[in-house]
């Protein structure tokens, strides 16, 4: 099956299983984080309505990212772990475990950014903007590394060890 290759994507895991949904979500996360970073820099401090809108939009972004990771941790990784146990290696098992571990590292960065966006909405100032920009840069690096790991190592692993029925079950869940 021909896989998507979207801007910013680090690898295309060719194989029989369709990763369209995963690649589209990853693209959206990268795109939205870049747009948040640009908005944090470009929005005038006195534009209170825009800061409030950005903070609300951030909350939606966090919800979607959290739900995406929760779905992977609850539905995707357990099925992949079982497939690795049946058809993979100990090294493969470590890669699956790393996905959930990386999710746990991302959560505190999201929480810190939620606080930073709310601070900007409540009291926009240069200090709050600077803190926001630093936290956004950190999350972009952290999430970027996670997405790269998933795209370059884990999705090829999925292609190698999961079958169509297992993938269909994951997609249905």
PDB file of C-alpha atoms in Angstrom:
ATOM      1  CA  UNK A   1       0.000   0.000   0.000  1.00  0.00           C
ATOM      2  CA  UNK A   2       1.293   3.466  -0.883  1.00  0.00           C
ATOM      3  CA  UNK A   3       1.727   5.517   2.304  1.00  0.00           C
ATOM      4  CA  UNK A   4       1.396   9.268   2.759  1.00  0.00           C
ATOM      5  CA  UNK A   5       4.522  11.412   2.826  1.00  0.00           C
ATOM      6  CA  UNK A   6       3.539  14.760   4.324  1.00  0.00           C
ATOM      7  CA  UNK A   7       5.701  17.836   4.962  1.00  0.00           C
ATOM      8  CA  UNK A   8       7.782  17.388   8.096  1.00  0.00           C
ATOM      9  CA  UNK A   9       7.289  13.634   8.196  1.00  0.00           C
ATOM     10  CA  UNK A  10      10.579  11.904   8.982  1.00  0.00           C
ATOM     11  CA  UNK A  11       9.983   8.500   7.400  1.00  0.00           C
ATOM     12  CA  UNK A  12       7.497   6.555   5.313  1.00  0.00           C
ATOM     13  CA  UNK A  13       6.869   3.052   6.648  1.00  0.00           C
ATOM     14  CA  UNK A  14       5.981   1.188   3.486  1.00  0.00           C
ATOM     15  CA  UNK A  15       3.980  -1.985   3.842  1.00  0.00           C
ATOM     16  CA  UNK A  16       0.505  -3.454   3.666  1.00  0.00           C
ATOM     17  CA  UNK A  17      -0.971  -1.569   6.643  1.00  0.00           C
ATOM     18  CA  UNK A  18      -2.446   1.898   6.127  1.00  0.00           C
ATOM     19  CA  UNK A  19      -0.901   4.559   8.378  1.00  0.00           C
ATOM     20  CA  UNK A  20      -2.801   7.492   6.852  1.00  0.00           C
ATOM     21  CA  UNK A  21      -4.495   8.449  10.119  1.00  0.00           C
ATOM     22  CA  UNK A  22      -1.220   8.413  12.032  1.00  0.00           C
ATOM     23  CA  UNK A  23       0.624  10.494   9.440  1.00  0.00           C
ATOM     24  CA  UNK A  24      -2.209  13.037   9.231  1.00  0.00           C
ATOM     25  CA  UNK A  25      -2.281  13.434  13.029  1.00  0.00           C
ATOM     26  CA  UNK A  26       1.494  13.822  13.213  1.00  0.00           C
ATOM     27  CA  UNK A  27       1.395  16.420  10.449  1.00  0.00           C
ATOM     28  CA  UNK A  28      -1.334  18.346  12.272  1.00  0.00           C
ATOM     29  CA  UNK A  29       0.596  18.315  15.572  1.00  0.00           C
ATOM     30  CA  UNK A  30       3.747  19.641  13.898  1.00  0.00           C
ATOM     31  CA  UNK A  31       1.814  22.243  11.926  1.00  0.00           C
ATOM     32  CA  UNK A  32      -0.179  23.471  14.908  1.00  0.00           C
ATOM     33  CA  UNK A  33       2.862  23.731  17.174  1.00  0.00           C
ATOM     34  CA  UNK A  34       4.668  25.788  14.530  1.00  0.00           C
ATOM     35  CA  UNK A  35       1.622  28.058  14.272  1.00  0.00           C
ATOM     36  CA  UNK A  36       1.379  28.425  18.048  1.00  0.00           C
ATOM     37  CA  UNK A  37       5.062  29.395  18.162  1.00  0.00           C
ATOM     38  CA  UNK A  38       4.559  31.975  15.399  1.00  0.00           C
ATOM     39  CA  UNK A  39       1.460  33.379  17.109  1.00  0.00           C
ATOM     40  CA  UNK A  40       3.232  33.625  20.470  1.00  0.00           C
ATOM     41  CA  UNK A  41       5.916  35.760  18.861  1.00  0.00           C
ATOM     42  CA  UNK A  42       3.729  37.858  16.568  1.00  0.00           C
ATOM     43  CA  UNK A  43       0.666  38.623  18.692  1.00  0.00           C
ATOM     44  CA  UNK A  44       0.808  42.120  20.205  1.00  0.00           C
ATOM     45  CA  UNK A  45       0.803  42.071  23.984  1.00  0.00           C
ATOM     46  CA  UNK A  46      -2.248  44.343  24.100  1.00  0.00           C
ATOM     47  CA  UNK A  47      -4.402  42.079  21.910  1.00  0.00           C
ATOM     48  CA  UNK A  48      -6.298  40.473  24.789  1.00  0.00           C
ATOM     49  CA  UNK A  49      -8.947  38.848  22.596  1.00  0.00           C
ATOM     50  CA  UNK A  50      -6.314  37.039  20.558  1.00  0.00           C
ATOM     51  CA  UNK A  51      -4.453  35.831  23.665  1.00  0.00           C
ATOM     52  CA  UNK A  52      -7.718  34.480  25.068  1.00  0.00           C
ATOM     53  CA  UNK A  53      -8.509  32.771  21.749  1.00  0.00           C
ATOM     54  CA  UNK A  54      -5.018  31.279  21.559  1.00  0.00           C
ATOM     55  CA  UNK A  55      -5.316  29.948  25.099  1.00  0.00           C
ATOM     56  CA  UNK A  56      -8.673  28.347  24.267  1.00  0.00           C
ATOM     57  CA  UNK A  57      -7.266  26.900  21.051  1.00  0.00           C
ATOM     58  CA  UNK A  58      -4.313  25.529  23.032  1.00  0.00           C
ATOM     59  CA  UNK A  59      -6.746  23.715  25.327  1.00  0.00           C
ATOM     60  CA  UNK A  60      -8.324  22.016  22.288  1.00  0.00           C
ATOM     61  CA  UNK A  61      -4.892  21.110  20.894  1.00  0.00           C
ATOM     62  CA  UNK A  62      -3.920  19.539  24.243  1.00  0.00           C
ATOM     63  CA  UNK A  63      -7.157  17.598  24.389  1.00  0.00           C
ATOM     64  CA  UNK A  64      -6.635  16.164  20.894  1.00  0.00           C
ATOM     65  CA  UNK A  65      -2.988  15.281  21.549  1.00  0.00           C
ATOM     66  CA  UNK A  66      -3.876  13.711  24.901  1.00  0.00           C
ATOM     67  CA  UNK A  67      -6.682  11.664  23.325  1.00  0.00           C
ATOM     68  CA  UNK A  68      -4.367  10.556  20.507  1.00  0.00           C
ATOM     69  CA  UNK A  69      -1.741   9.361  22.990  1.00  0.00           C
ATOM     70  CA  UNK A  70      -4.384   7.786  25.244  1.00  0.00           C
ATOM     71  CA  UNK A  71      -5.774   5.845  22.272  1.00  0.00           C
ATOM     72  CA  UNK A  72      -2.288   4.642  21.373  1.00  0.00           C
ATOM     73  CA  UNK A  73      -1.521   3.623  24.970  1.00  0.00           C
ATOM     74  CA  UNK A  74      -4.903   1.928  25.434  1.00  0.00           C
ATOM     75  CA  UNK A  75      -5.570   0.359  22.037  1.00  0.00           C
ATOM     76  CA  UNK A  76      -2.565   0.474  19.719  1.00  0.00           C
ATOM     77  CA  UNK A  77       0.478  -0.363  21.849  1.00  0.00           C
ATOM     78  CA  UNK A  78      -1.094  -3.366  23.623  1.00  0.00           C
ATOM     79  CA  UNK A  79      -1.960  -4.952  20.260  1.00  0.00           C
ATOM     80  CA  UNK A  80       1.491  -4.131  18.923  1.00  0.00           C
ATOM     81  CA  UNK A  81       3.057  -5.548  22.079  1.00  0.00           C
ATOM     82  CA  UNK A  82       1.141  -8.809  21.589  1.00  0.00           C
ATOM     83  CA  UNK A  83       2.213  -8.933  17.927  1.00  0.00           C
ATOM     84  CA  UNK A  84       5.826  -8.316  18.956  1.00  0.00           C
ATOM     85  CA  UNK A  85       5.564 -11.085  21.549  1.00  0.00           C
ATOM     86  CA  UNK A  86       4.356 -13.434  18.819  1.00  0.00           C
ATOM     87  CA  UNK A  87       6.515 -12.293  15.899  1.00  0.00           C
ATOM     88  CA  UNK A  88       9.135  -9.830  17.116  1.00  0.00           C
ATOM     89  CA  UNK A  89      12.210  -9.509  19.292  1.00  0.00           C
ATOM     90  CA  UNK A  90      13.122  -8.234  22.749  1.00  0.00           C
ATOM     91  CA  UNK A  91      14.470  -5.099  21.071  1.00  0.00           C
ATOM     92  CA  UNK A  92      11.097  -4.604  19.375  1.00  0.00           C
ATOM     93  CA  UNK A  93       9.361  -4.926  22.753  1.00  0.00           C
ATOM     94  CA  UNK A  94      11.574  -2.166  24.166  1.00  0.00           C
ATOM     95  CA  UNK A  95      10.561   0.150  21.316  1.00  0.00           C
ATOM     96  CA  UNK A  96       6.867  -0.350  22.088  1.00  0.00           C
ATOM     97  CA  UNK A  97       7.461   0.351  25.785  1.00  0.00           C
ATOM     98  CA  UNK A  98       9.378   3.496  24.845  1.00  0.00           C
ATOM     99  CA  UNK A  99       6.301   4.936  23.141  1.00  0.00           C
ATOM    100  CA  UNK A 100       4.273   5.078  26.366  1.00  0.00           C
ATOM    101  CA  UNK A 101       7.317   6.283  28.306  1.00  0.00           C
ATOM    102  CA  UNK A 102       7.714   9.153  25.839  1.00  0.00           C
ATOM    103  CA  UNK A 103       4.026  10.017  26.209  1.00  0.00           C
ATOM    104  CA  UNK A 104       4.585  10.330  29.959  1.00  0.00           C
ATOM    105  CA  UNK A 105       7.431  12.795  29.319  1.00  0.00           C
ATOM    106  CA  UNK A 106       5.258  14.923  27.030  1.00  0.00           C
ATOM    107  CA  UNK A 107       2.378  15.344  29.504  1.00  0.00           C
ATOM    108  CA  UNK A 108       4.246  17.673  31.933  1.00  0.00           C
ATOM    109  CA  UNK A 109       5.348  19.866  29.015  1.00  0.00           C
ATOM    110  CA  UNK A 110       1.725  20.171  27.900  1.00  0.00           C
ATOM    111  CA  UNK A 111       0.643  21.098  31.431  1.00  0.00           C
ATOM    112  CA  UNK A 112       3.375  23.757  31.693  1.00  0.00           C
ATOM    113  CA  UNK A 113       2.281  25.220  28.378  1.00  0.00           C
ATOM    114  CA  UNK A 114      -1.343  25.293  29.432  1.00  0.00           C
ATOM    115  CA  UNK A 115      -0.275  27.356  32.446  1.00  0.00           C
ATOM    116  CA  UNK A 116       1.838  29.608  30.220  1.00  0.00           C
ATOM    117  CA  UNK A 117      -1.000  30.238  27.734  1.00  0.00           C
ATOM    118  CA  UNK A 118      -3.388  31.058  30.572  1.00  0.00           C
ATOM    119  CA  UNK A 119      -0.830  33.465  32.050  1.00  0.00           C
ATOM    120  CA  UNK A 120      -0.639  35.244  28.694  1.00  0.00           C
ATOM    121  CA  UNK A 121      -4.418  35.401  28.453  1.00  0.00           C
ATOM    122  CA  UNK A 122      -4.695  36.768  32.010  1.00  0.00           C
ATOM    123  CA  UNK A 123      -1.723  39.134  31.967  1.00  0.00           C
ATOM    124  CA  UNK A 124       0.162  39.443  28.679  1.00  0.00           C
ATOM    125  CA  UNK A 125       3.679  40.756  29.245  1.00  0.00           C
ATOM    126  CA  UNK A 126       7.174  40.217  27.894  1.00  0.00           C
ATOM    127  CA  UNK A 127       8.132  37.858  30.729  1.00  0.00           C
ATOM    128  CA  UNK A 128       5.108  35.619  30.144  1.00  0.00           C
ATOM    129  CA  UNK A 129       5.711  35.677  26.376  1.00  0.00           C
ATOM    130  CA  UNK A 130       9.343  34.681  26.858  1.00  0.00           C
ATOM    131  CA  UNK A 131       8.347  31.789  29.157  1.00  0.00           C
ATOM    132  CA  UNK A 132       5.730  30.695  26.634  1.00  0.00           C
ATOM    133  CA  UNK A 133       8.205  30.781  23.745  1.00  0.00           C
ATOM    134  CA  UNK A 134      10.741  28.716  25.706  1.00  0.00           C
ATOM    135  CA  UNK A 135       8.138  26.108  26.659  1.00  0.00           C
ATOM    136  CA  UNK A 136       6.853  25.919  23.078  1.00  0.00           C
ATOM    137  CA  UNK A 137      10.382  25.376  21.781  1.00  0.00           C
ATOM    138  CA  UNK A 138      10.892  22.627  24.349  1.00  0.00           C
ATOM    139  CA  UNK A 139       7.662  20.856  23.444  1.00  0.00           C
ATOM    140  CA  UNK A 140       8.392  21.123  19.735  1.00  0.00           C
ATOM    141  CA  UNK A 141      11.729  19.421  20.371  1.00  0.00           C
ATOM    142  CA  UNK A 142      10.284  16.761  22.689  1.00  0.00           C
ATOM    143  CA  UNK A 143       7.231  15.956  20.585  1.00  0.00           C
ATOM    144  CA  UNK A 144       9.289  16.161  17.383  1.00  0.00           C
ATOM    145  CA  UNK A 145      11.713  13.537  18.705  1.00  0.00           C
ATOM    146  CA  UNK A 146       8.803  11.317  19.750  1.00  0.00           C
ATOM    147  CA  UNK A 147       7.096  11.587  16.356  1.00  0.00           C
ATOM    148  CA  UNK A 148      10.400  10.887  14.607  1.00  0.00           C
ATOM    149  CA  UNK A 149      10.953   7.808  16.774  1.00  0.00           C
ATOM    150  CA  UNK A 150       7.448   6.595  16.031  1.00  0.00           C
ATOM    151  CA  UNK A 151       7.767   7.208  12.285  1.00  0.00           C
ATOM    152  CA  UNK A 152      11.291   5.832  11.817  1.00  0.00           C
ATOM    153  CA  UNK A 153      11.224   2.858  14.193  1.00  0.00           C
ATOM    154  CA  UNK A 154       7.749   1.952  15.452  1.00  0.00           C
ATOM    155  CA  UNK A 155       5.621   2.297  12.318  1.00  0.00           C
ATOM    156  CA  UNK A 156       8.080   0.121  10.332  1.00  0.00           C
ATOM    157  CA  UNK A 157       7.842  -2.334  13.246  1.00  0.00           C
ATOM    158  CA  UNK A 158       4.053  -2.283  12.910  1.00  0.00           C
ATOM    159  CA  UNK A 159       4.412  -3.099   9.209  1.00  0.00           C
ATOM    160  CA  UNK A 160       6.718  -6.000  10.061  1.00  0.00           C
ATOM    161  CA  UNK A 161       4.838  -7.691  12.919  1.00  0.00           C
ATOM    162  CA  UNK A 162       1.145  -6.744  12.812  1.00  0.00           C
ATOM    163  CA  UNK A 163      -1.355  -8.302  10.463  1.00  0.00           C
ATOM    164  CA  UNK A 164      -4.358  -6.724   8.774  1.00  0.00           C
ATOM    165  CA  UNK A 165      -6.860  -8.108  11.313  1.00  0.00           C
ATOM    166  CA  UNK A 166      -4.869  -6.715  14.236  1.00  0.00           C
ATOM    167  CA  UNK A 167      -4.617  -3.327  12.537  1.00  0.00           C
ATOM    168  CA  UNK A 168      -8.329  -3.325  11.714  1.00  0.00           C
ATOM    169  CA  UNK A 169      -9.071  -3.975  15.394  1.00  0.00           C
ATOM    170  CA  UNK A 170      -6.853  -1.085  16.442  1.00  0.00           C
ATOM    171  CA  UNK A 171      -8.504   1.247  13.944  1.00  0.00           C
ATOM    172  CA  UNK A 172     -11.972   0.164  15.072  1.00  0.00           C
ATOM    173  CA  UNK A 173     -11.092   0.755  18.741  1.00  0.00           C
TER     174      UNK A 173
END
